[in-house]
């Protein structure tokens, strides 16, 4: 396995049974969707390697791998917009992580509540009940 930095994967504290189940990309990363635990609102997409997942599971704070800075970052350490982790799950293919969080403040680095607020390609349409005859 390679690390997110492209070299050999450093030793991680991640449970080997969990690590063996993960289907990572060629870069050693797995996408992690952050979702508000009580409303279901999708907040952001981040990337994790084994160590970021281990840190998320053990600290209770959303921890990700920054592909641009090539370092770990804990959501909220600089902005104060913290993610308190409520649960973590793998999807059915073990190639995506769902992190349910209690988001304090904005989730997006732009200051928006979510990373999906600013560029809506198709607005939601209200659903209607059955047509009256």
PDB file of C-alpha atoms in Angstrom:
ATOM      1  CA  UNK A   1       0.000   0.000   0.000  1.00  0.00           C
ATOM      2  CA  UNK A   2       1.178   3.529  -0.717  1.00  0.00           C
ATOM      3  CA  UNK A   3       0.475   6.616   1.322  1.00  0.00           C
ATOM      4  CA  UNK A   4      -1.271   9.799   0.264  1.00  0.00           C
ATOM      5  CA  UNK A   5       2.199  11.273  -0.208  1.00  0.00           C
ATOM      6  CA  UNK A   6       3.022   8.615  -2.816  1.00  0.00           C
ATOM      7  CA  UNK A   7       5.608   6.794  -0.717  1.00  0.00           C
ATOM      8  CA  UNK A   8       5.274   3.679   1.376  1.00  0.00           C
ATOM      9  CA  UNK A   9       2.346   3.890   3.762  1.00  0.00           C
ATOM     10  CA  UNK A  10       3.491   4.863   7.238  1.00  0.00           C
ATOM     11  CA  UNK A  11       2.418   2.703  10.108  1.00  0.00           C
ATOM     12  CA  UNK A  12      -1.086   3.673  11.132  1.00  0.00           C
ATOM     13  CA  UNK A  13      -2.964   3.005  14.311  1.00  0.00           C
ATOM     14  CA  UNK A  14      -6.013   1.986  12.266  1.00  0.00           C
ATOM     15  CA  UNK A  15      -7.397  -1.409  13.233  1.00  0.00           C
ATOM     16  CA  UNK A  16      -5.930  -3.855  10.668  1.00  0.00           C
ATOM     17  CA  UNK A  17      -9.359  -5.477  10.223  1.00  0.00           C
ATOM     18  CA  UNK A  18     -10.793  -2.116   9.130  1.00  0.00           C
ATOM     19  CA  UNK A  19      -7.765  -1.274   6.977  1.00  0.00           C
ATOM     20  CA  UNK A  20      -8.073  -4.611   5.138  1.00  0.00           C
ATOM     21  CA  UNK A  21     -11.655  -3.764   4.120  1.00  0.00           C
ATOM     22  CA  UNK A  22     -10.927  -0.328   2.589  1.00  0.00           C
ATOM     23  CA  UNK A  23     -10.821   0.061  -1.186  1.00  0.00           C
ATOM     24  CA  UNK A  24      -8.494   2.983  -1.762  1.00  0.00           C
ATOM     25  CA  UNK A  25      -7.665   4.857  -4.946  1.00  0.00           C
ATOM     26  CA  UNK A  26      -4.233   4.563  -6.562  1.00  0.00           C
ATOM     27  CA  UNK A  27      -3.158   7.492  -4.362  1.00  0.00           C
ATOM     28  CA  UNK A  28      -4.060   5.584  -1.196  1.00  0.00           C
ATOM     29  CA  UNK A  29      -7.039   7.829  -0.492  1.00  0.00           C
ATOM     30  CA  UNK A  30     -10.716   7.149   0.034  1.00  0.00           C
ATOM     31  CA  UNK A  31     -13.439   9.816  -0.315  1.00  0.00           C
ATOM     32  CA  UNK A  32     -15.138  10.845   2.921  1.00  0.00           C
ATOM     33  CA  UNK A  33     -18.545  12.527   2.819  1.00  0.00           C
ATOM     34  CA  UNK A  34     -19.333  14.689   5.850  1.00  0.00           C
ATOM     35  CA  UNK A  35     -23.043  14.871   6.681  1.00  0.00           C
ATOM     36  CA  UNK A  36     -24.861  16.769   9.431  1.00  0.00           C
ATOM     37  CA  UNK A  37     -25.980  13.974  11.758  1.00  0.00           C
ATOM     38  CA  UNK A  38     -29.416  15.308  12.699  1.00  0.00           C
ATOM     39  CA  UNK A  39     -30.647  16.895   9.443  1.00  0.00           C
ATOM     40  CA  UNK A  40     -28.964  14.732   6.802  1.00  0.00           C
ATOM     41  CA  UNK A  41     -27.508  17.832   5.125  1.00  0.00           C
ATOM     42  CA  UNK A  42     -24.444  16.946   3.015  1.00  0.00           C
ATOM     43  CA  UNK A  43     -21.700  19.310   4.140  1.00  0.00           C
ATOM     44  CA  UNK A  44     -18.498  18.506   2.273  1.00  0.00           C
ATOM     45  CA  UNK A  45     -16.286  15.920   0.641  1.00  0.00           C
ATOM     46  CA  UNK A  46     -12.829  15.287   2.017  1.00  0.00           C
ATOM     47  CA  UNK A  47     -10.177  12.627   1.539  1.00  0.00           C
ATOM     48  CA  UNK A  48      -8.787  10.162   4.059  1.00  0.00           C
ATOM     49  CA  UNK A  49      -6.013   7.648   4.209  1.00  0.00           C
ATOM     50  CA  UNK A  50      -5.693   5.047   6.965  1.00  0.00           C
ATOM     51  CA  UNK A  51      -4.132   7.505   9.407  1.00  0.00           C
ATOM     52  CA  UNK A  52      -6.769  10.200   8.830  1.00  0.00           C
ATOM     53  CA  UNK A  53      -9.503   7.619   9.425  1.00  0.00           C
ATOM     54  CA  UNK A  54      -7.713   6.394  12.553  1.00  0.00           C
ATOM     55  CA  UNK A  55      -7.457   9.954  13.884  1.00  0.00           C
ATOM     56  CA  UNK A  56     -11.125  10.624  13.100  1.00  0.00           C
ATOM     57  CA  UNK A  57     -12.217   7.458  14.909  1.00  0.00           C
ATOM     58  CA  UNK A  58     -10.040   8.025  17.964  1.00  0.00           C
ATOM     59  CA  UNK A  59     -10.272  11.799  18.459  1.00  0.00           C
ATOM     60  CA  UNK A  60     -13.910  12.376  17.551  1.00  0.00           C
ATOM     61  CA  UNK A  61     -12.871  15.240  15.228  1.00  0.00           C
ATOM     62  CA  UNK A  62     -13.103  15.184  11.430  1.00  0.00           C
ATOM     63  CA  UNK A  63      -9.536  14.668  10.191  1.00  0.00           C
ATOM     64  CA  UNK A  64      -8.674  14.645   6.486  1.00  0.00           C
ATOM     65  CA  UNK A  65      -5.741  14.518   4.089  1.00  0.00           C
ATOM     66  CA  UNK A  66      -5.241  17.759   2.175  1.00  0.00           C
ATOM     67  CA  UNK A  67      -4.263  16.859  -1.370  1.00  0.00           C
ATOM     68  CA  UNK A  68      -3.137  20.440  -2.103  1.00  0.00           C
ATOM     69  CA  UNK A  69      -1.107  20.992   1.086  1.00  0.00           C
ATOM     70  CA  UNK A  70      -0.071  17.321   1.333  1.00  0.00           C
ATOM     71  CA  UNK A  71      -0.715  17.193   5.072  1.00  0.00           C
ATOM     72  CA  UNK A  72      -3.368  16.165   7.578  1.00  0.00           C
ATOM     73  CA  UNK A  73      -5.868  18.764   8.695  1.00  0.00           C
ATOM     74  CA  UNK A  74      -8.417  18.673  11.462  1.00  0.00           C
ATOM     75  CA  UNK A  75     -11.583  20.485  10.436  1.00  0.00           C
ATOM     76  CA  UNK A  76     -11.861  23.631  12.506  1.00  0.00           C
ATOM     77  CA  UNK A  77      -8.321  23.873  13.853  1.00  0.00           C
ATOM     78  CA  UNK A  78      -7.755  27.176  12.047  1.00  0.00           C
ATOM     79  CA  UNK A  79     -11.326  28.334  11.318  1.00  0.00           C
ATOM     80  CA  UNK A  80     -13.039  27.274  14.535  1.00  0.00           C
ATOM     81  CA  UNK A  81     -15.675  25.504  12.398  1.00  0.00           C
ATOM     82  CA  UNK A  82     -15.290  22.165  14.139  1.00  0.00           C
ATOM     83  CA  UNK A  83     -16.769  18.800  13.192  1.00  0.00           C
ATOM     84  CA  UNK A  84     -17.721  16.690  16.210  1.00  0.00           C
ATOM     85  CA  UNK A  85     -17.953  13.128  14.877  1.00  0.00           C
ATOM     86  CA  UNK A  86     -21.137  11.258  15.792  1.00  0.00           C
ATOM     87  CA  UNK A  87     -20.656   8.124  13.638  1.00  0.00           C
ATOM     88  CA  UNK A  88     -18.489   6.730  10.846  1.00  0.00           C
ATOM     89  CA  UNK A  89     -19.614   4.122   8.299  1.00  0.00           C
ATOM     90  CA  UNK A  90     -18.369   2.487   5.119  1.00  0.00           C
ATOM     91  CA  UNK A  91     -20.580   2.187   2.063  1.00  0.00           C
ATOM     92  CA  UNK A  92     -21.473  -1.244   0.663  1.00  0.00           C
ATOM     93  CA  UNK A  93     -18.352  -1.349  -1.553  1.00  0.00           C
ATOM     94  CA  UNK A  94     -16.008  -0.078   1.192  1.00  0.00           C
ATOM     95  CA  UNK A  95     -14.810   2.659  -1.185  1.00  0.00           C
ATOM     96  CA  UNK A  96     -16.464   5.664   0.474  1.00  0.00           C
ATOM     97  CA  UNK A  97     -16.651   6.763   4.096  1.00  0.00           C
ATOM     98  CA  UNK A  98     -19.683   8.525   5.573  1.00  0.00           C
ATOM     99  CA  UNK A  99     -18.822  10.723   8.545  1.00  0.00           C
ATOM    100  CA  UNK A 100     -21.874  11.976  10.404  1.00  0.00           C
ATOM    101  CA  UNK A 101     -20.926  15.080  12.342  1.00  0.00           C
ATOM    102  CA  UNK A 102     -22.254  17.940  14.384  1.00  0.00           C
ATOM    103  CA  UNK A 103     -20.874  20.847  12.345  1.00  0.00           C
ATOM    104  CA  UNK A 104     -20.106  24.035  14.258  1.00  0.00           C
ATOM    105  CA  UNK A 105     -20.212  26.967  11.831  1.00  0.00           C
ATOM    106  CA  UNK A 106     -19.496  26.733   8.122  1.00  0.00           C
ATOM    107  CA  UNK A 107     -18.300  23.465   6.608  1.00  0.00           C
ATOM    108  CA  UNK A 108     -16.952  25.052   3.421  1.00  0.00           C
ATOM    109  CA  UNK A 109     -13.656  26.946   3.306  1.00  0.00           C
ATOM    110  CA  UNK A 110     -15.534  29.756   1.490  1.00  0.00           C
ATOM    111  CA  UNK A 111     -17.655  30.395   4.568  1.00  0.00           C
ATOM    112  CA  UNK A 112     -20.817  28.779   3.178  1.00  0.00           C
ATOM    113  CA  UNK A 113     -22.709  26.350   5.377  1.00  0.00           C
ATOM    114  CA  UNK A 114     -21.951  23.520   2.928  1.00  0.00           C
ATOM    115  CA  UNK A 115     -19.643  23.102  -0.042  1.00  0.00           C
ATOM    116  CA  UNK A 116     -22.763  22.584  -2.167  1.00  0.00           C
ATOM    117  CA  UNK A 117     -24.558  25.900  -1.502  1.00  0.00           C
ATOM    118  CA  UNK A 118     -23.041  28.201  -4.124  1.00  0.00           C
ATOM    119  CA  UNK A 119     -23.271  26.368  -7.464  1.00  0.00           C
ATOM    120  CA  UNK A 120     -26.640  24.644  -7.787  1.00  0.00           C
ATOM    121  CA  UNK A 121     -26.911  23.106 -11.259  1.00  0.00           C
ATOM    122  CA  UNK A 122     -30.542  22.007 -10.904  1.00  0.00           C
ATOM    123  CA  UNK A 123     -32.692  23.488  -8.162  1.00  0.00           C
ATOM    124  CA  UNK A 124     -34.957  21.250  -6.146  1.00  0.00           C
ATOM    125  CA  UNK A 125     -38.509  21.124  -7.359  1.00  0.00           C
ATOM    126  CA  UNK A 126     -41.354  20.798  -4.891  1.00  0.00           C
ATOM    127  CA  UNK A 127     -43.040  17.449  -4.902  1.00  0.00           C
ATOM    128  CA  UNK A 128     -46.752  17.322  -5.365  1.00  0.00           C
ATOM    129  CA  UNK A 129     -49.139  14.764  -4.047  1.00  0.00           C
ATOM    130  CA  UNK A 130     -51.342  12.646  -6.289  1.00  0.00           C
ATOM    131  CA  UNK A 131     -53.263  14.628  -8.882  1.00  0.00           C
ATOM    132  CA  UNK A 132     -56.901  15.186  -8.084  1.00  0.00           C
ATOM    133  CA  UNK A 133     -59.283  13.693 -10.649  1.00  0.00           C
TER     134      UNK A 133
END
